[in-house]
Short mmCIF file of C-alpha atoms in Angstrom, two decimals:
data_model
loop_
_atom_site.label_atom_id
_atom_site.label_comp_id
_atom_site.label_asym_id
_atom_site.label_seq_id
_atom_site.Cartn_x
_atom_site.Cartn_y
_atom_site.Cartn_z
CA UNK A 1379 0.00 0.00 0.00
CA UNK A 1380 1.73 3.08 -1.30
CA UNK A 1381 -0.70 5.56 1.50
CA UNK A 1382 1.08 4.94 4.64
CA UNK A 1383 -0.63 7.23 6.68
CA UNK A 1384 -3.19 10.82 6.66
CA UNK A 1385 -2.61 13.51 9.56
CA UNK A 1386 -4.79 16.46 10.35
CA UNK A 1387 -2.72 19.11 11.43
CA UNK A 1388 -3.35 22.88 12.67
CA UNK A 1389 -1.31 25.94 11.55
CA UNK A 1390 -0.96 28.74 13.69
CA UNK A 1391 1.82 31.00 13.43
CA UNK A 1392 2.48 30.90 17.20
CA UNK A 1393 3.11 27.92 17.54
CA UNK A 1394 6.53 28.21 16.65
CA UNK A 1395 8.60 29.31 19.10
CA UNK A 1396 10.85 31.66 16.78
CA UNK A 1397 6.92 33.25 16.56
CA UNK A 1398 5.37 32.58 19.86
CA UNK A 1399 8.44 34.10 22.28
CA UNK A 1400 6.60 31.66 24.90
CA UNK A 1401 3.32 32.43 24.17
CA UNK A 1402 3.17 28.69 22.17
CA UNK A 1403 3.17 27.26 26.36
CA UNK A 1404 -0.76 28.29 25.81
CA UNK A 1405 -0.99 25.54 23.40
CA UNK A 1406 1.56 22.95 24.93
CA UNK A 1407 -1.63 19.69 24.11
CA UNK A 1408 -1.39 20.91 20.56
CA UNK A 1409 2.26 20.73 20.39
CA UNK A 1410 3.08 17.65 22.02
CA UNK A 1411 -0.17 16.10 19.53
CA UNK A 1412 1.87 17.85 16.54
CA UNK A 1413 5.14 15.98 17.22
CA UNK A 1414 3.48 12.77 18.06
CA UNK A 1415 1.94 12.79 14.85
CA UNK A 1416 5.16 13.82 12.77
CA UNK A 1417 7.40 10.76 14.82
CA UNK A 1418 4.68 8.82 13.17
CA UNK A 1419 5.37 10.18 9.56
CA UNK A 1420 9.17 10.23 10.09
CA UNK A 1421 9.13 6.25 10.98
CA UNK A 1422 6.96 5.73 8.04
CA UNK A 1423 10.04 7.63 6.08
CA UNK A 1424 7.64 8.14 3.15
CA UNK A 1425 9.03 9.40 -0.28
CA UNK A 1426 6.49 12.07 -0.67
CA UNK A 1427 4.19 14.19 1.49
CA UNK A 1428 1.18 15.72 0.18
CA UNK A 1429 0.10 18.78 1.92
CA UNK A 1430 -2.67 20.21 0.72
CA UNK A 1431 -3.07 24.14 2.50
CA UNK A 1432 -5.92 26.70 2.45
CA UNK A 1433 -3.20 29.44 2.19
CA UNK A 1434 -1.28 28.03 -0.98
CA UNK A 1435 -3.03 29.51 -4.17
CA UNK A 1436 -7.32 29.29 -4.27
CA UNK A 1437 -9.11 29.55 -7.25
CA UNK A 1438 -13.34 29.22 -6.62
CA UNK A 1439 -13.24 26.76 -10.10
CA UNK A 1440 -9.63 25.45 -9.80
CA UNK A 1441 -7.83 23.31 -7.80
CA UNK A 1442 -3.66 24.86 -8.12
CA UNK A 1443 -1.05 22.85 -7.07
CA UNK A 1444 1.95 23.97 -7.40
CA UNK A 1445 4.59 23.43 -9.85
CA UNK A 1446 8.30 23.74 -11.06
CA UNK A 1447 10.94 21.69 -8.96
CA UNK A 1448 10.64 22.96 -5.75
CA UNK A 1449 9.94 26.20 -3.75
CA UNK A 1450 11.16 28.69 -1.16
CA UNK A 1451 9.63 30.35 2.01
CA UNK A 1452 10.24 31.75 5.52
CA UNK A 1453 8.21 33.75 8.88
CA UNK A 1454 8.95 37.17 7.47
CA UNK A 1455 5.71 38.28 7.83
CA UNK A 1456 5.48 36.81 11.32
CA UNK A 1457 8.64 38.51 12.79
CA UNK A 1458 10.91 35.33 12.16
CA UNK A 1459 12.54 35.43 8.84
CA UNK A 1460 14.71 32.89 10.23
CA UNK A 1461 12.61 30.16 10.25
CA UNK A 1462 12.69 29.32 6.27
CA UNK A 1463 12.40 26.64 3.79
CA UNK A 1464 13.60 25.01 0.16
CA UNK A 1465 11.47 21.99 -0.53
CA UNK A 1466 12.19 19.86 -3.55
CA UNK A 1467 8.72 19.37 -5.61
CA UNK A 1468 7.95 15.52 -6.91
CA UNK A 1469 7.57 16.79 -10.63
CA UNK A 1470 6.68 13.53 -12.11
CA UNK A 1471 3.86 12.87 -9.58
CA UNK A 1472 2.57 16.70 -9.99
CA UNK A 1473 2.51 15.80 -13.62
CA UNK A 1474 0.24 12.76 -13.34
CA UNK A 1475 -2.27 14.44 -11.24
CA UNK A 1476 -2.46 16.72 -13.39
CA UNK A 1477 -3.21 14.52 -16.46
CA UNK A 1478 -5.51 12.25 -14.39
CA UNK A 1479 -7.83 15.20 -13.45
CA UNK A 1480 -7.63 16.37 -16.94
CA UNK A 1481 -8.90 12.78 -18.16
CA UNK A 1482 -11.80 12.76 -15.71
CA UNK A 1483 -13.00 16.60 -16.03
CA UNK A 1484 -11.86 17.89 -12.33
CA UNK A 1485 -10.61 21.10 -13.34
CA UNK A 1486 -6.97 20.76 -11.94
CA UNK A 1487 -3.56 21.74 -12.69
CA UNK A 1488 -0.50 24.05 -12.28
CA UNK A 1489 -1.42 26.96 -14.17
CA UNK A 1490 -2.41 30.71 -12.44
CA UNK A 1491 0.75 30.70 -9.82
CA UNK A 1492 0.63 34.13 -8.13
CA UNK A 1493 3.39 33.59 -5.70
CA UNK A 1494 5.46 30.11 -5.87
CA UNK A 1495 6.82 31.20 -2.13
CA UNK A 1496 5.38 28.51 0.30
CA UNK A 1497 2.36 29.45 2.75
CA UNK A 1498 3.09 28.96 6.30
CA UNK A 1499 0.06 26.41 6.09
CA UNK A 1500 2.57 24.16 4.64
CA UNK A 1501 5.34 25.65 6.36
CA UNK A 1502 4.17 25.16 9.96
CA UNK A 1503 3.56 21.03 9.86
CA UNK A 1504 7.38 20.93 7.87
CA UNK A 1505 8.25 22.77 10.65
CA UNK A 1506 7.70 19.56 12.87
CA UNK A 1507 7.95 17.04 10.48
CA UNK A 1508 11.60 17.97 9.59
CA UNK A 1509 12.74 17.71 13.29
CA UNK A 1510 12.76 14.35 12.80
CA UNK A 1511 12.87 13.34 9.15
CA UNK A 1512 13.89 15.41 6.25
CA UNK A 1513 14.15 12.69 2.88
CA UNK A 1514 11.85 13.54 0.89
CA UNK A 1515 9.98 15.50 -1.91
CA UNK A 1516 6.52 17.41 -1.62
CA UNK A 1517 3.28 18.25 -3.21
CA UNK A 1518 1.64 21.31 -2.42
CA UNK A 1519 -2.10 21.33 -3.06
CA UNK A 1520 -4.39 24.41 -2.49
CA UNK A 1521 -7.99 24.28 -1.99
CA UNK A 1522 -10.91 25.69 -4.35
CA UNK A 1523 -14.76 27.11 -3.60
CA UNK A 1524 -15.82 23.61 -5.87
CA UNK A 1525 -17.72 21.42 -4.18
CA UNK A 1526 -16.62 19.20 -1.65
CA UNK A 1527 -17.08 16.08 -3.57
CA UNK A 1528 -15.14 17.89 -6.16
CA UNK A 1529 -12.34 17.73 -3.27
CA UNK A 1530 -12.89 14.06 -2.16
CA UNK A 1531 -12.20 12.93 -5.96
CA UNK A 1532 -9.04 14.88 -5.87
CA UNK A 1533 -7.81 12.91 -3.17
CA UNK A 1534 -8.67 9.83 -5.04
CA UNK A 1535 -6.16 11.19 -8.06
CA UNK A 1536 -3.60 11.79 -5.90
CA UNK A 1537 -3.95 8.48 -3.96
CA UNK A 1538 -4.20 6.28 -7.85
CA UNK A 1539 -1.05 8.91 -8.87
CA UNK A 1540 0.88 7.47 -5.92
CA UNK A 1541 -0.40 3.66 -6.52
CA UNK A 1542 0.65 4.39 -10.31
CA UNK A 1543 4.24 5.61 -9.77
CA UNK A 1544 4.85 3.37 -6.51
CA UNK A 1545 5.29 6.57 -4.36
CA UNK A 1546 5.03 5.88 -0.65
CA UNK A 1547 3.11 8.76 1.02
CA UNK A 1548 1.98 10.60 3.73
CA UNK A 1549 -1.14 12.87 3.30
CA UNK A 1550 -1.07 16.41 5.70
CA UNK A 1551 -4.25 17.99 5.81
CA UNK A 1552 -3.29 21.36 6.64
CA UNK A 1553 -5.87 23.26 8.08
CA UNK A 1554 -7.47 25.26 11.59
CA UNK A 1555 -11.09 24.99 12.62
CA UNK A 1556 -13.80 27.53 13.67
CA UNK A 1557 -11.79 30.82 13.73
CA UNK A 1558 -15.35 31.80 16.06
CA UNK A 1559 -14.78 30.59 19.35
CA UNK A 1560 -14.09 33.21 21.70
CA UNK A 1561 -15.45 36.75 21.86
CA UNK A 1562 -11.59 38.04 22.71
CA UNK A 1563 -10.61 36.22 19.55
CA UNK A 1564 -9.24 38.02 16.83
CA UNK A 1565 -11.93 37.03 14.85
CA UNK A 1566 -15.12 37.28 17.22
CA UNK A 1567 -17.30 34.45 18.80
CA UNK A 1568 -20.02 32.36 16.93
CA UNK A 1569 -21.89 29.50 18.79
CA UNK A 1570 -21.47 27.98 15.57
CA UNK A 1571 -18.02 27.87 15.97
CA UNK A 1572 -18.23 25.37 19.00
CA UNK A 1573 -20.53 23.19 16.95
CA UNK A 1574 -18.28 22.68 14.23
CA UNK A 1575 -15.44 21.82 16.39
CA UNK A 1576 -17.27 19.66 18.52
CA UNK A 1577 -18.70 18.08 15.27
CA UNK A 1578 -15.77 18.08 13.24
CA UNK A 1579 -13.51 16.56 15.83
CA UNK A 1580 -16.38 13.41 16.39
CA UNK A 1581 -16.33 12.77 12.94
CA UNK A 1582 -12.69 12.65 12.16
CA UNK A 1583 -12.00 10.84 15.19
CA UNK A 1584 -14.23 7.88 14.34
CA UNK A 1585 -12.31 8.36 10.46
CA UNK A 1586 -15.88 8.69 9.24
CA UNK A 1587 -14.85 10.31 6.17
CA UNK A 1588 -18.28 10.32 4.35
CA UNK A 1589 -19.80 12.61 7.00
CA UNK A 1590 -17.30 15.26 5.65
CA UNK A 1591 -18.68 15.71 2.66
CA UNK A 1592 -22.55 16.50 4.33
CA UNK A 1593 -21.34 19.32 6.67
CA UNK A 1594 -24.28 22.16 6.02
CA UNK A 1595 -22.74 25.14 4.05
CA UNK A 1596 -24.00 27.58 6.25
CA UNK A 1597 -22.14 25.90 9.33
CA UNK A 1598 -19.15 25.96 7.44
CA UNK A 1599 -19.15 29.86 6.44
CA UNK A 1600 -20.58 30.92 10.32
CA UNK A 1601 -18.02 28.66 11.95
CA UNK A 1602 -15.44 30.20 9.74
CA UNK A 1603 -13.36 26.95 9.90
CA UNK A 1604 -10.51 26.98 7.19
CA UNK A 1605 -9.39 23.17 6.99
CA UNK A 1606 -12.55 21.55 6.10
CA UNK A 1607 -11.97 21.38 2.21
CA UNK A 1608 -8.27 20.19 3.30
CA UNK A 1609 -9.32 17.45 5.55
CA UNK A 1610 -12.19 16.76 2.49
CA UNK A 1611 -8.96 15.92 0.23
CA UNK A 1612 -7.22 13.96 2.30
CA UNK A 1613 -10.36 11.61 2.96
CA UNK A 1614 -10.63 11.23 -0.73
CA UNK A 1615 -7.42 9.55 -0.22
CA UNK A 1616 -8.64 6.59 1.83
CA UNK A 1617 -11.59 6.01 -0.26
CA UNK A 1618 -12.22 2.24 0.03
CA UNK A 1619 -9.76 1.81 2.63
CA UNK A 1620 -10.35 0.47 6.22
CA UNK A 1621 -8.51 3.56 8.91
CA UNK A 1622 -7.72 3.51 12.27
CA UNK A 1623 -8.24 6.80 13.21
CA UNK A 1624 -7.18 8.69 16.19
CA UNK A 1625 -7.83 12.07 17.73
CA UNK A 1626 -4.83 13.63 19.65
CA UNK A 1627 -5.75 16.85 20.78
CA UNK A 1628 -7.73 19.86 20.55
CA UNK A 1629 -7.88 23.29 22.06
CA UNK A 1630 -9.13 26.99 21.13
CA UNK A 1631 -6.99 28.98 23.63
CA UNK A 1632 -6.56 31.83 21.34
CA UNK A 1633 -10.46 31.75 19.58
CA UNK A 1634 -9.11 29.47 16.71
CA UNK A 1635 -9.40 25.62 17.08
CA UNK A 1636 -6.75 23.57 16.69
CA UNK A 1637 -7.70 19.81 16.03
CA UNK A 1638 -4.81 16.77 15.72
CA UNK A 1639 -5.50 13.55 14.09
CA UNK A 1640 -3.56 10.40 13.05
CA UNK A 1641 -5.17 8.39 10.21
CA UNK A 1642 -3.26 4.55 9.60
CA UNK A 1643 -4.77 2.67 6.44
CA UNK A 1644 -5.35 -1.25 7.62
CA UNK A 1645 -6.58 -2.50 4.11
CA UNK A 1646 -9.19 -2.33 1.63
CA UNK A 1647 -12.76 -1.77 2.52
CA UNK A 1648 -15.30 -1.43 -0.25
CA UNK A 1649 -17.66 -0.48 2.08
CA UNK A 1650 -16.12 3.56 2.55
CA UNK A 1651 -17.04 3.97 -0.75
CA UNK A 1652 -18.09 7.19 0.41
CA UNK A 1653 -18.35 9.49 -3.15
CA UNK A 1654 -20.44 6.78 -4.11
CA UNK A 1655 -22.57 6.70 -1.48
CA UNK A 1656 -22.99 10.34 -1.96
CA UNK A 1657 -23.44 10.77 -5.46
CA UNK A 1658 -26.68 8.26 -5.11
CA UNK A 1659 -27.68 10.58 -2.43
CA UNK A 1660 -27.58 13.21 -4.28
CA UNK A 1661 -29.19 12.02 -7.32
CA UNK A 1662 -31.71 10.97 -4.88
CA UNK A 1663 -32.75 14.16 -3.49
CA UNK A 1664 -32.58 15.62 -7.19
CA UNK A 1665 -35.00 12.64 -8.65
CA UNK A 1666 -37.46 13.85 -5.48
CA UNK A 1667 -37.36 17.28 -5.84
CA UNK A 1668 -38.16 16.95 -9.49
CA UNK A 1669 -41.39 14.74 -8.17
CA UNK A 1670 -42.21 17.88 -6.32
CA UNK A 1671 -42.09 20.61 -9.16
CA UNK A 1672 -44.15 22.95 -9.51
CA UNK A 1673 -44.62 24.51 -13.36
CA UNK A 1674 -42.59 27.48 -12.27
CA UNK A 1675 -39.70 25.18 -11.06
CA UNK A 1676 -40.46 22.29 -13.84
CA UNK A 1677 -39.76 24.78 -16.46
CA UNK A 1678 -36.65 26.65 -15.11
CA UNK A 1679 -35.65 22.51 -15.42
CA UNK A 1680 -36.75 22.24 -18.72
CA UNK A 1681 -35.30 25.79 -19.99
CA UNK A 1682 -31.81 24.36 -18.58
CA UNK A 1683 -31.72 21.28 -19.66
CA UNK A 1684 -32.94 22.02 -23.26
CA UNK A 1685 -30.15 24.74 -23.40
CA UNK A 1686 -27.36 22.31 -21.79
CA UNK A 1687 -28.42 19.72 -24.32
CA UNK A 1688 -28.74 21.18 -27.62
CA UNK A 1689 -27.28 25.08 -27.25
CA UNK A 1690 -31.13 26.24 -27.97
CA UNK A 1691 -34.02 28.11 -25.60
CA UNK A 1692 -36.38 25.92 -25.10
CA UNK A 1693 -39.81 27.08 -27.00
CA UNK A 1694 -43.18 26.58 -25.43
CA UNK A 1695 -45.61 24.28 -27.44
CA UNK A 1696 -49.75 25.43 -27.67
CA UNK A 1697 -50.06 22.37 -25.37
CA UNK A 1698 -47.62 23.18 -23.28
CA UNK A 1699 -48.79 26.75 -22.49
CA UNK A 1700 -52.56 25.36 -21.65
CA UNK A 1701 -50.92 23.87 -18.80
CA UNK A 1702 -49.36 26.88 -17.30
CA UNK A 1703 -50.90 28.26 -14.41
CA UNK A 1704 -52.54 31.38 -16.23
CA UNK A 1705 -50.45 34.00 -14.14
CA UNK A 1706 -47.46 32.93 -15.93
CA UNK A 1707 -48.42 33.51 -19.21
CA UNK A 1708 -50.61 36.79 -18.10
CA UNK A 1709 -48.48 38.56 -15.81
CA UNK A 1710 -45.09 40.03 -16.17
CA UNK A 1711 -42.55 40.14 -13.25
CA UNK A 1712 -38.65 40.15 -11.81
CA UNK A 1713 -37.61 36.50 -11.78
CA UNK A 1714 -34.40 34.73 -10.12
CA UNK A 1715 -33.78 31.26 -10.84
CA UNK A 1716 -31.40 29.36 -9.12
CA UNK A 1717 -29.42 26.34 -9.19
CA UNK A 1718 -28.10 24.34 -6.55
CA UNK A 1719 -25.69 21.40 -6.61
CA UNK A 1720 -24.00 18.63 -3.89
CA UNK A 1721 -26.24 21.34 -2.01
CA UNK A 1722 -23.79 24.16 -2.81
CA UNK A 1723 -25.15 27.03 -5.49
CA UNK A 1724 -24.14 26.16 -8.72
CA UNK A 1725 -25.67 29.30 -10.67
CA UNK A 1726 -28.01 31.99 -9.86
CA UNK A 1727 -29.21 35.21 -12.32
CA UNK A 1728 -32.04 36.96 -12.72
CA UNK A 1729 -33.92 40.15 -13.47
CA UNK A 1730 -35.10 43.00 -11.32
CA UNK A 1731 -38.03 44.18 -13.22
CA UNK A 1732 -39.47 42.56 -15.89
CA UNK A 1733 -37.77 42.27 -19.17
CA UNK A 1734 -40.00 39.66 -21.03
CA UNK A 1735 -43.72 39.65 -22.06
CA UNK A 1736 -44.39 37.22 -19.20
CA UNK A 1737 -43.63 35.37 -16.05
CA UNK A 1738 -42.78 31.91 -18.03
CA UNK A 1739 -40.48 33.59 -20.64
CA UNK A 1740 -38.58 35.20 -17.63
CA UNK A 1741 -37.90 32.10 -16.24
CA UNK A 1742 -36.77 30.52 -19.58
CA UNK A 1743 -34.58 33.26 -20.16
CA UNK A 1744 -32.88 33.30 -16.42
CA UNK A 1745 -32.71 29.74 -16.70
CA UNK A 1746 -30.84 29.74 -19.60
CA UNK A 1747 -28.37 32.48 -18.10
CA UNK A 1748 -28.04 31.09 -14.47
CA UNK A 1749 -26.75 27.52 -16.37
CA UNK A 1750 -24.30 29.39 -19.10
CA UNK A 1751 -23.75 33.00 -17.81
CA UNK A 1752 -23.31 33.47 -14.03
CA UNK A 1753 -19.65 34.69 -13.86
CA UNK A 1754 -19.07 32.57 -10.64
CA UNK A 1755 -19.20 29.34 -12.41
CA UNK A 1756 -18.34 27.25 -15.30
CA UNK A 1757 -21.26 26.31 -17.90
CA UNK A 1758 -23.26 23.51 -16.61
CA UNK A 1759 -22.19 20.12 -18.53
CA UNK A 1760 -24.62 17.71 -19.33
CA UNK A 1761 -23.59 15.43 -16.80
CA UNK A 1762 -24.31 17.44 -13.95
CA UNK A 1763 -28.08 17.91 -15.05
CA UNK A 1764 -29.32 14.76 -13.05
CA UNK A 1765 -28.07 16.48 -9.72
CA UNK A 1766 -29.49 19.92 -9.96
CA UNK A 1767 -31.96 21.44 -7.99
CA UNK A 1768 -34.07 24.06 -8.86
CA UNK A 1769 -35.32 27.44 -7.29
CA UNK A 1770 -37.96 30.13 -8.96
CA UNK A 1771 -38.15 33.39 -6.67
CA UNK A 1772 -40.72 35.94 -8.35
CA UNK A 1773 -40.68 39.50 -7.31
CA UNK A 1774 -42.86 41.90 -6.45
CA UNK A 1775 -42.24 45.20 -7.57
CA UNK A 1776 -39.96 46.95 -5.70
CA UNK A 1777 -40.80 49.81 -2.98
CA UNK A 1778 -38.68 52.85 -1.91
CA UNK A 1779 -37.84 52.83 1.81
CA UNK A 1780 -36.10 55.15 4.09
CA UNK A 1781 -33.28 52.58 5.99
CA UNK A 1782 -32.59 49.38 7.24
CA UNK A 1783 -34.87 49.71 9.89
CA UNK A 1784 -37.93 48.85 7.04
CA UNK A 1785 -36.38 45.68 6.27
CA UNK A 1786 -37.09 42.01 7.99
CA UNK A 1787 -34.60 39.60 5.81
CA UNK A 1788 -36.74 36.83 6.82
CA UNK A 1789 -39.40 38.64 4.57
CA UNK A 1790 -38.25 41.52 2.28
CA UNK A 1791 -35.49 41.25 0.16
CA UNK A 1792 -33.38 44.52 -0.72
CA UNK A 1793 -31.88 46.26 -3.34
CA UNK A 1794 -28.99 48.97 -2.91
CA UNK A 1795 -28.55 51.68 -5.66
CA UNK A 1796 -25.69 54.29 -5.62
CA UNK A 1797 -25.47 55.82 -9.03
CA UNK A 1798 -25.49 53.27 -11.89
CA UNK A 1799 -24.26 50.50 -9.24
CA UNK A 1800 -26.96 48.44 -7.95
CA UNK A 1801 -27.07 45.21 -6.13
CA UNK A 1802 -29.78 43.31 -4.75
CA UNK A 1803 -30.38 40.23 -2.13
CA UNK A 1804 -33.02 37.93 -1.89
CA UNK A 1805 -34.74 37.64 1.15
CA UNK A 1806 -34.93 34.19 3.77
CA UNK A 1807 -31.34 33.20 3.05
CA UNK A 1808 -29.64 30.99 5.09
CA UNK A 1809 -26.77 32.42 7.01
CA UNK A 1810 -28.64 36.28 6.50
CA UNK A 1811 -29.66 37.09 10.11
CA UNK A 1812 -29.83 40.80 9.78
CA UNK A 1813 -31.52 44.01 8.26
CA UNK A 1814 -28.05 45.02 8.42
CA UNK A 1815 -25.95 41.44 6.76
CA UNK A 1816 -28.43 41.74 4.23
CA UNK A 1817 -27.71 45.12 3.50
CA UNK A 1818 -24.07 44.84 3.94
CA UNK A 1819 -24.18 41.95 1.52
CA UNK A 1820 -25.99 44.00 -1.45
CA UNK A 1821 -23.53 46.72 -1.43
CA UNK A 1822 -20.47 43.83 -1.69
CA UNK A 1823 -22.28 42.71 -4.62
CA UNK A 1824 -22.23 46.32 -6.28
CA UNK A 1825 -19.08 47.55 -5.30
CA UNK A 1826 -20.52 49.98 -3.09
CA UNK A 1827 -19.55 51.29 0.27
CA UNK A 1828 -22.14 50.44 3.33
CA UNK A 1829 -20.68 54.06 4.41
CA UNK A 1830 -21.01 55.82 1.17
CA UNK A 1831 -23.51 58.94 1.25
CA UNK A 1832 -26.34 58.90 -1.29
CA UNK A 1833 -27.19 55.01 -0.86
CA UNK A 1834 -30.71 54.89 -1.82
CA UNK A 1835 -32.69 51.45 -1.08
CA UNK A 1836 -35.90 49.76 -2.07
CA UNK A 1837 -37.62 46.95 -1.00
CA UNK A 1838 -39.09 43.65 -2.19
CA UNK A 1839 -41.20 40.37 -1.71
CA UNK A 1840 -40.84 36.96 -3.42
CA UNK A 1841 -43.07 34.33 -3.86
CA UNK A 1842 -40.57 31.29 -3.60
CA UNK A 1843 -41.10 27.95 -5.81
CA UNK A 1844 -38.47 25.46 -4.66
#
């Protein structure tokens, strides 16, 4: 077996002591955890480790992993310039990975390097692992805002790659938790953030790796964890493979949580076919929400699907249009459709006002645009139109109001206007608490200022079809 064993690891900054100046005593469980866990890896003397890092380069369609033969870095920006690196790259397994995700559409490679310098997410566990071993080569893998099954079949590339080339390897999954969990934190306190950790830890200390891949989004952003798409990698790498799994340590002295965990492979186990078990899932929940259409939602469906399939609109037959609800052919009205998949968003445009002669040709129209022309995503493919899930939000008209205080984002949605920049939000959101986050969130979407003078806002209803 080429995997030899998976680690989660944490990577603060102060937990060097070049960095720390004693503060790193706070966080003594986490250290002595790290240095278990790399005495592990150094008897193991793998040939390669693959560390994948949420602070190497991140692309929200594009998993980067870094290329050339090998790369530089130090603690400069932390006050200890020191503390550096020069790690040798393993060029021929970067190349493989890169050809196998090619072959099987996972939009990987080595192109769009900012900076080749190394993160101090990959710096901090070669920090530990180099007290005690040093021989070998390194792949550095960054994470992406694809979906996390997206990052589970990367760690199956890089785990055939290995088997392919004979590499022995360790996987480091690089990566903190909740950045939420104290109020004198430098990043505030969430209750969320305790649930994730408490969660997270349970889950990877029993090495069940398929529960990684149904964390809710909205836990994820409010928790404001940064490892989860790492640790979602390295799982990938033990698909159908039998782990002992062990949890070392965790703490959240400074607000951040730190989480330690050994991973040893004990054989093959066709039963963790987890991306499996979660693709039928998904398809699942796709084949029952499309029992549940309504005509608003069945035709954003159709409209996408005909458009996906054959580069056309779809066009509504006589028959067809006798089975509208009459509204939808009468009236004329704002329309966002949306599209959700592996229950992440997947595309989402639509239309303040009305722009068509009717409800139904608005939603054929946004369809068409949410599956080809949202700039946060890539086209939909054809094979991705069994797991979509469809949303149909129709708006009332909008209505001036005076401030935030005329808002409820459980029931209005807003739209900001400064100028020619506009920006609206939807209303009921998950994750969108507040007359203000809702606000807040509309101006980010328009480039505009919450503090900007002139600001002018209006107000809207939806009638939701989902």
């Amino acid at each position: 077996m080429t995997l030899l064993k998976g680690v989660m690891l944490p990577h603060p900054p102060i937990i060097l002591p070049e960095v720390g100046r004693g503060e790193e005593e706070k966080i003594r469980k986490t250290i002595d955890a790290y240095d278990e866990a790399c005495r592990e890896i150094a008897a193991l003397k793998p040939d390669t480790i693959v560390i994948s890092s949420p602070h190497s380069i991140m692309y929200s369609d594009y998993f980067h992993i870094s290329p050339g033969p090998g790369a530089r870095g130090d603690f400069s920006d932390f006050r200890a310039p020191s503390v550096s690196f020069e790690e040798e790259y393993d060029e021929e397994l970067v190349d493989l990975i890169c050809a196998k995700s090619v072959a099987c559409g996972l939009r990987a490679g080595t192109l769009g390097e900012r900076d080749p310098a190394l993160d101090h997410g990959t710096m901090i566990p070669l920090y530990f692992i180099e007290k005690y071993y040093t021989d070998f080569k390194i792949i550095r893998v960054g994470l992406s805002g694809l979906p996390l099954a997206d990052h589970y079949r990367l760690g199956k590339i890089i785990r055939e790659s290995c088997d392919q080339l004979g590499r022995r390897f360790v996987f480091v999954a690089s990566g903190d938790l909740s950045h939420k969990m104290k109020e004198e934190g430098p990043y505030g306190f969430d209750p969320n953030g305790s649930v994730y950790d408490e969660k997270i830890m349970d889950v990877m200390g029993r090495g069940a790796f398929g529960e990684l891949l149904d964390f809710d989004p909205v836990l994820l952003d409010k928790a404001a964890e940064c490892g989860h798409r790492s640790f979602t990698i390295m799982a990938g790498a033990f698909d159908k493979t039998a782990v002992k799994a062990e949890a070392l340590s965790h703490q959240a002295t400074f607000g951040v949580g730190y989480g330690v965990a050994v991973f040893t492979p004990e054989g093959e186990d066709d039963s963790r076919d987890f991306l499996k078990e979660h693709i039928v899932k998904e398809l699942g929940e796709a084949a029952l929400a499309r029992e549940k259409e309504d005509p608003y939602t069945s035709l954003a469906r159709k409209a996408v699907e005909c458009y996906v399939k054959t580069g056309d609109k779809l066009v509504i037959s006589r028959d067809e249009a006798a089975a509208l609800p009459d509204e939808m052919l009468r009236k004329q009205a704002g329309v966002f459709v949306s599209l959700h998949e592996d229950g992440e968003l997947r595309g989402c445009i639509g239309t303040f006002l009305p722009t068509k002669e009717n409800i139904a040709l608005e939603i054929i129209s946004n369809g068409v645009s949410a599956c080809s022309r949202d700039p946060r995503f890539e086209r939909v493919e054809p094979d991705e139109l069994d797991k979509l899930i469809y949303s149909v939000d129709v708006l009332s008209e909008p209505e001036p109001i005076d401030s935030a205080l005329d808002l409820d984002p459980k029931k209005y949605g807003v739209i900001v206007t400064k100028g020619s920049r506009k920006g609206l939000l939807l209303p009921d959101l998950e994750g969108v608490d507040t007359a203000e986050e809702q606000v807040g969130i509309a101006c980010r979407k328009a480039g505009i200022s919450p503090n900007e003078a002139g600001i002018s806002l209006e107000r809207f209803t939806v009638v939701r079809h989902s």
